[in-house]
Amino acid sequence: MKRLLIAPSILSANFAKLGEDVTNIISAGADLLHFDVMDNHYVPNLSMGSMVLQSLRSYGISIPIDVHLMAKPIDQLISDFAAVGATYISFHPEATEHIDRSLQLIKEHGCKAGLVFNPSTTLNYLEYVIHNIDVIVLMSVNPGFSGQLFIPVILNKIRQARKLIDDTNRNIDLAVDGGINVNNIRSILKAGANIFIVGSAIFESSNYCEVMHVFRSILSD
Ligand code: DX5
Ligand code: ZN
């Protein structure tokens, strides 16, 4: 069984004091940071570029960072984020003309590669590239905003992806992104996910340690 990881999505952090907020969430037990990149083109919102990640690394943030590209095109961004210390780089198959080439580019930079699936996107994209993938990310909301409701039918997709991974016998993580809270994380775990990307349910809490503890105890139950 793979380790269960909680990845706070810093899109919901306080950007006016990002370094401090991120330090606090790490002290509260974050396993990795989820870093949402939105370009107001692939998704209808604008967030952070590679300079922000560089600033976090310079500030002393050393835990793994998972860069979620919701942008188009992506190849230049892959190089930019790899250069400033991304650990994982994940992208949506619809956002690149050449999925295999973009995956190879991530690997050439020494990062781990992820493919992200919108709620309506089929897992068929995996068929010829799964050998180059370290993490499959299933969106359980439509990308672009934090604070949306979890789409329940995605539980079936998690089960489907879990089976696919188990059948390959490869060491691939299964992440779920969007709308996760203390009421639904258990069903997401049971369906087969092992990385839980959580934005608003963590950052809207007034006590990060407490909410992380609640999540952790549900996961270890
Ligand atoms: C949505 C982002 C998510 C988002 C999650 O486009 O990819 O990572 O920040 O936030 P919550 O947990 O609030 O849905
Ligand atoms: Zn995300």
Tab-separated table of N, CA and C in Angstrom, residues 127-218:
chain	number	residue	atom	x	y	z
A	127	GLU	N	-3.214	5.167	-22.195
A	127	GLU	CA	-2.852	3.882	-22.783
A	127	GLU	C	-1.402	3.776	-23.263
A	128	TYR	N	-0.922	4.776	-23.983
A	128	TYR	CA	0.423	4.653	-24.563
A	128	TYR	C	1.487	5.460	-23.823
A	129	VAL	N	1.121	6.061	-22.696
A	129	VAL	CA	2.113	6.903	-21.986
A	129	VAL	C	2.281	6.530	-20.515
A	130	ILE	N	1.553	5.557	-20.061
A	130	ILE	CA	1.530	5.279	-18.617
A	130	ILE	C	2.927	4.935	-18.073
A	131	HIS	N	3.789	4.397	-18.932
A	131	HIS	CA	5.160	4.047	-18.496
A	131	HIS	C	5.973	5.296	-18.155
A	132	ASN	N	5.507	6.467	-18.586
A	132	ASN	CA	6.244	7.708	-18.311
A	132	ASN	C	5.589	8.547	-17.225
A	133	ILE	N	4.643	7.975	-16.505
A	133	ILE	CA	3.857	8.760	-15.557
A	133	ILE	C	4.126	8.339	-14.112
A	134	ASP	N	4.327	9.324	-13.256
A	134	ASP	CA	4.545	9.053	-11.827
A	134	ASP	C	3.278	9.264	-11.016
A	135	VAL	N	2.417	10.164	-11.475
A	135	VAL	CA	1.183	10.415	-10.734
A	135	VAL	C	0.036	10.705	-11.708
A	136	ILE	N	-1.089	10.067	-11.431
A	136	ILE	CA	-2.326	10.365	-12.165
A	136	ILE	C	-3.153	11.266	-11.244
A	137	VAL	N	-3.551	12.419	-11.769
A	137	VAL	CA	-4.336	13.354	-10.960
A	137	VAL	C	-5.750	13.413	-11.529
A	138	LEU	N	-6.721	13.083	-10.710
A	138	LEU	CA	-8.119	13.174	-11.154
A	138	LEU	C	-8.741	14.429	-10.576
A	139	MET	N	-9.217	15.301	-11.459
A	139	MET	CA	-9.928	16.494	-11.000
A	139	MET	C	-11.335	16.072	-10.569
A	140	SER	N	-11.697	16.509	-9.374
A	140	SER	CA	-13.044	16.221	-8.894
A	140	SER	C	-13.888	17.497	-8.854
A	141	VAL	N	-13.356	18.543	-9.481
A	141	VAL	CA	-14.104	19.772	-9.794
A	141	VAL	C	-13.589	20.197	-11.175
A	142	ASN	N	-14.289	21.117	-11.809
A	142	ASN	CA	-13.732	21.659	-13.048
A	142	ASN	C	-12.632	22.642	-12.688
A	143	PRO	N	-11.488	22.578	-13.396
A	143	PRO	CA	-10.332	23.367	-12.967
A	143	PRO	C	-10.572	24.869	-13.111
A	144	GLY	N	-9.956	25.628	-12.222
A	144	GLY	CA	-10.032	27.085	-12.328
A	144	GLY	C	-10.241	27.788	-10.999
A	145	PHE	N	-10.874	27.119	-10.057
A	145	PHE	CA	-11.196	27.801	-8.801
A	145	PHE	C	-11.129	26.820	-7.633
A	146	SER	N	-10.761	27.361	-6.483
A	146	SER	CA	-10.880	26.562	-5.262
A	146	SER	C	-12.296	26.752	-4.718
A	147	GLY	N	-12.647	25.969	-3.718
A	147	GLY	CA	-13.927	26.152	-3.041
A	147	GLY	C	-15.135	25.593	-3.766
A	148	GLN	N	-14.933	24.734	-4.767
A	148	GLN	CA	-16.076	24.138	-5.472
A	148	GLN	C	-16.458	22.808	-4.831
A	149	LEU	N	-17.652	22.321	-5.213
A	149	LEU	CA	-18.149	21.064	-4.641
A	149	LEU	C	-17.587	19.854	-5.380
A	150	PHE	N	-17.215	18.841	-4.623
A	150	PHE	CA	-16.750	17.552	-5.153
A	150	PHE	C	-17.825	16.939	-6.040
A	151	ILE	N	-17.437	16.471	-7.228
A	151	ILE	CA	-18.389	15.835	-8.155
A	151	ILE	C	-18.426	14.332	-7.850
A	152	PRO	N	-19.553	13.829	-7.284
A	152	PRO	CA	-19.565	12.453	-6.746
A	152	PRO	C	-19.208	11.351	-7.736
A	153	VAL	N	-19.566	11.522	-9.027
A	153	VAL	CA	-19.325	10.439	-9.996
A	153	VAL	C	-17.823	10.158	-10.161
A	154	ILE	N	-17.002	11.090	-9.724
A	154	ILE	CA	-15.540	10.908	-9.836
A	154	ILE	C	-15.077	9.738	-8.964
A	155	LEU	N	-15.875	9.366	-7.968
A	155	LEU	CA	-15.506	8.189	-7.162
A	155	LEU	C	-15.368	6.951	-8.059
A	156	ASN	N	-16.248	6.839	-9.055
A	156	ASN	CA	-16.136	5.707	-9.996
A	156	ASN	C	-14.838	5.791	-10.798
A	157	LYS	N	-14.489	7.006	-11.166
A	157	LYS	CA	-13.266	7.183	-11.963
A	157	LYS	C	-12.027	6.857	-11.128
A	158	ILE	N	-12.082	7.178	-9.842
A	158	ILE	CA	-10.957	6.844	-8.952
A	158	ILE	C	-10.791	5.318	-8.914
A	159	ARG	N	-11.909	4.612	-8.783
A	159	ARG	CA	-11.845	3.135	-8.751
A	159	ARG	C	-11.268	2.605	-10.058
A	160	GLN	N	-11.709	3.215	-11.156
A	160	GLN	CA	-11.238	2.782	-12.484
A	160	GLN	C	-9.724	3.010	-12.607
A	161	ALA	N	-9.266	4.187	-12.164
A	161	ALA	CA	-7.830	4.508	-12.254
A	161	ALA	C	-7.025	3.599	-11.325
A	162	ARG	N	-7.584	3.321	-10.159
A	162	ARG	CA	-6.896	2.432	-9.198
A	162	ARG	C	-6.651	1.062	-9.833
A	163	LYS	N	-7.682	0.563	-10.503
A	163	LYS	CA	-7.576	-0.757	-11.130
A	163	LYS	C	-6.520	-0.727	-12.233
A	164	LEU	N	-6.576	0.349	-13.011
A	164	LEU	CA	-5.612	0.506	-14.097
A	164	LEU	C	-4.166	0.480	-13.571
A	165	ILE	N	-3.952	1.220	-12.480
A	165	ILE	CA	-2.608	1.278	-11.891
A	165	ILE	C	-2.208	-0.099	-11.364
A	166	ASP	N	-3.119	-0.728	-10.646
A	166	ASP	CA	-2.802	-2.046	-10.070
A	166	ASP	C	-2.476	-3.042	-11.179
A	167	ASP	N	-3.194	-2.942	-12.290
A	167	ASP	CA	-2.951	-3.867	-13.397
A	167	ASP	C	-1.580	-3.664	-14.040
A	168	THR	N	-1.039	-2.448	-13.947
A	168	THR	CA	0.276	-2.210	-14.576
A	168	THR	C	1.422	-2.644	-13.666
A	169	ASN	N	1.114	-2.780	-12.370
A	169	ASN	CA	2.176	-3.123	-11.420
A	169	ASN	C	3.252	-2.062	-11.316
A	170	ARG	N	2.929	-0.839	-11.694
A	170	ARG	CA	3.909	0.251	-11.620
A	170	ARG	C	3.682	1.069	-10.369
A	171	ASN	N	4.731	1.808	-10.019
A	171	ASN	CA	4.694	2.597	-8.801
A	171	ASN	C	4.110	3.986	-9.100
A	172	ILE	N	2.819	4.036	-9.369
A	172	ILE	CA	2.183	5.301	-9.778
A	172	ILE	C	1.255	5.771	-8.664
A	173	ASP	N	1.372	7.056	-8.325
A	173	ASP	CA	0.475	7.625	-7.318
A	173	ASP	C	-0.861	8.003	-7.961
A	174	LEU	N	-1.905	7.992	-7.138
A	174	LEU	CA	-3.224	8.422	-7.619
A	174	LEU	C	-3.706	9.575	-6.743
A	175	ALA	N	-3.754	10.758	-7.353
A	175	ALA	CA	-4.134	11.970	-6.616
A	175	ALA	C	-5.526	12.416	-7.025
A	176	VAL	N	-6.217	13.049	-6.086
A	176	VAL	CA	-7.532	13.628	-6.380
A	176	VAL	C	-7.485	15.096	-5.981
A	177	ASP	N	-8.013	15.947	-6.860
A	177	ASP	CA	-7.886	17.394	-6.691
A	177	ASP	C	-9.239	18.081	-6.817
A	178	GLY	N	-9.700	18.671	-5.718
A	178	GLY	CA	-10.881	19.518	-5.783
A	178	GLY	C	-12.032	19.074	-4.894
A	179	GLY	N	-12.451	19.974	-4.027
A	179	GLY	CA	-13.653	19.731	-3.231
A	179	GLY	C	-13.493	18.708	-2.125
A	180	ILE	N	-12.246	18.396	-1.747
A	180	ILE	CA	-12.057	17.407	-0.673
A	180	ILE	C	-12.233	18.084	0.681
A	181	ASN	N	-12.974	17.412	1.560
A	181	ASN	CA	-13.171	17.938	2.918
A	181	ASN	C	-13.235	16.771	3.907
A	182	VAL	N	-13.437	17.095	5.172
A	182	VAL	CA	-13.407	16.032	6.193
A	182	VAL	C	-14.583	15.057	6.044
A	183	ASN	N	-15.615	15.462	5.322
A	183	ASN	CA	-16.771	14.575	5.170
A	183	ASN	C	-16.630	13.586	4.016
A	184	ASN	N	-15.807	13.924	3.020
A	184	ASN	CA	-15.741	13.007	1.866
A	184	ASN	C	-14.382	12.340	1.683
A	185	ILE	N	-13.368	12.727	2.460
A	185	ILE	CA	-12.019	12.194	2.197
A	185	ILE	C	-11.971	10.672	2.380
A	186	ARG	N	-12.792	10.168	3.281
A	186	ARG	CA	-12.778	8.728	3.529
A	186	ARG	C	-13.264	7.948	2.299
A	187	SER	N	-14.315	8.454	1.661
A	187	SER	CA	-14.807	7.738	0.472
A	187	SER	C	-13.793	7.832	-0.675
A	188	ILE	N	-13.038	8.919	-0.698
A	188	ILE	CA	-12.014	9.086	-1.743
A	188	ILE	C	-10.863	8.110	-1.486
A	189	LEU	N	-10.524	7.946	-0.219
A	189	LEU	CA	-9.514	6.954	0.175
A	189	LEU	C	-9.978	5.552	-0.200
A	190	LYS	N	-11.202	5.247	0.165
A	190	LYS	CA	-11.743	3.899	-0.083
A	190	LYS	C	-11.798	3.584	-1.576
A	191	ALA	N	-12.032	4.615	-2.379
A	191	ALA	CA	-12.096	4.388	-3.824
A	191	ALA	C	-10.712	4.110	-4.408
A	192	GLY	N	-9.648	4.450	-3.655
A	192	GLY	CA	-8.314	4.057	-4.125
A	192	GLY	C	-7.283	5.162	-4.278
A	193	ALA	N	-7.608	6.399	-3.892
A	193	ALA	CA	-6.623	7.482	-4.011
A	193	ALA	C	-5.592	7.391	-2.893
A	194	ASN	N	-4.373	7.900	-3.151
A	194	ASN	CA	-3.388	7.967	-2.057
A	194	ASN	C	-2.784	9.362	-1.875
A	195	ILE	N	-3.102	10.304	-2.774
A	195	ILE	CA	-2.690	11.700	-2.549
A	195	ILE	C	-3.963	12.558	-2.552
A	196	PHE	N	-4.096	13.372	-1.533
A	196	PHE	CA	-5.312	14.156	-1.351
A	196	PHE	C	-4.938	15.630	-1.421
A	197	ILE	N	-5.386	16.288	-2.476
A	197	ILE	CA	-5.072	17.705	-2.680
A	197	ILE	C	-6.227	18.516	-2.094
A	198	VAL	N	-5.893	19.336	-1.114
A	198	VAL	CA	-6.960	20.042	-0.388
A	198	VAL	C	-6.627	21.524	-0.292
A	199	GLY	N	-7.535	22.372	-0.761
A	199	GLY	CA	-7.322	23.812	-0.696
A	199	GLY	C	-8.112	24.464	0.412
A	200	SER	N	-9.346	24.862	0.075
A	200	SER	CA	-10.127	25.670	1.014
A	200	SER	C	-10.391	24.971	2.351
A	201	ALA	N	-10.589	23.660	2.342
A	201	ALA	CA	-10.928	22.988	3.607
A	201	ALA	C	-9.779	23.088	4.616
A	202	ILE	N	-8.563	23.304	4.132
A	202	ILE	CA	-7.441	23.491	5.063
A	202	ILE	C	-7.242	24.974	5.360
A	203	PHE	N	-7.115	25.779	4.301
A	203	PHE	CA	-6.703	27.168	4.515
A	203	PHE	C	-7.807	28.041	5.106
A	204	GLU	N	-9.047	27.601	4.990
A	204	GLU	CA	-10.116	28.387	5.613
A	204	GLU	C	-10.267	28.073	7.096
A	205	SER	N	-9.541	27.065	7.546
A	205	SER	CA	-9.577	26.738	8.972
A	205	SER	C	-8.703	27.730	9.744
A	206	SER	N	-9.110	28.037	10.957
A	206	SER	CA	-8.308	28.977	11.753
A	206	SER	C	-7.176	28.240	12.469
A	207	ASN	N	-7.190	26.904	12.401
A	207	ASN	CA	-6.142	26.128	13.071
A	207	ASN	C	-5.667	24.995	12.148
A	208	TYR	N	-4.547	25.250	11.455
A	208	TYR	CA	-4.065	24.280	10.464
A	208	TYR	C	-3.720	22.943	11.114
A	209	CYS	N	-3.109	22.987	12.310
A	209	CYS	CA	-2.707	21.741	12.975
A	209	CYS	C	-3.930	20.878	13.248
A	210	GLU	N	-4.979	21.553	13.716
A	210	GLU	CA	-6.191	20.825	14.077
A	210	GLU	C	-6.826	20.167	12.845
A	211	VAL	N	-6.967	20.937	11.768
A	211	VAL	CA	-7.647	20.382	10.590
A	211	VAL	C	-6.788	19.285	9.955
A	212	MET	N	-5.467	19.461	9.948
A	212	MET	CA	-4.590	18.412	9.395
A	212	MET	C	-4.698	17.154	10.247
A	213	HIS	N	-4.812	17.345	11.551
A	213	HIS	CA	-4.937	16.205	12.457
A	213	HIS	C	-6.245	15.444	12.177
A	214	VAL	N	-7.309	16.191	11.952
A	214	VAL	CA	-8.595	15.541	11.647
A	214	VAL	C	-8.491	14.732	10.348
A	215	PHE	N	-7.932	15.364	9.319
A	215	PHE	CA	-7.760	14.640	8.043
A	215	PHE	C	-6.931	13.378	8.251
A	216	ARG	N	-5.817	13.538	8.974
A	216	ARG	CA	-4.891	12.412	9.171
A	216	ARG	C	-5.578	11.284	9.942
A	217	SER	N	-6.363	11.634	10.930
A	217	SER	CA	-6.970	10.553	11.710
A	217	SER	C	-8.060	9.842	10.898
A	218	ILE	N	-8.749	10.571	10.023
A	218	ILE	CA	-9.730	9.886	9.169
A	218	ILE	C	-8.996	8.918	8.237
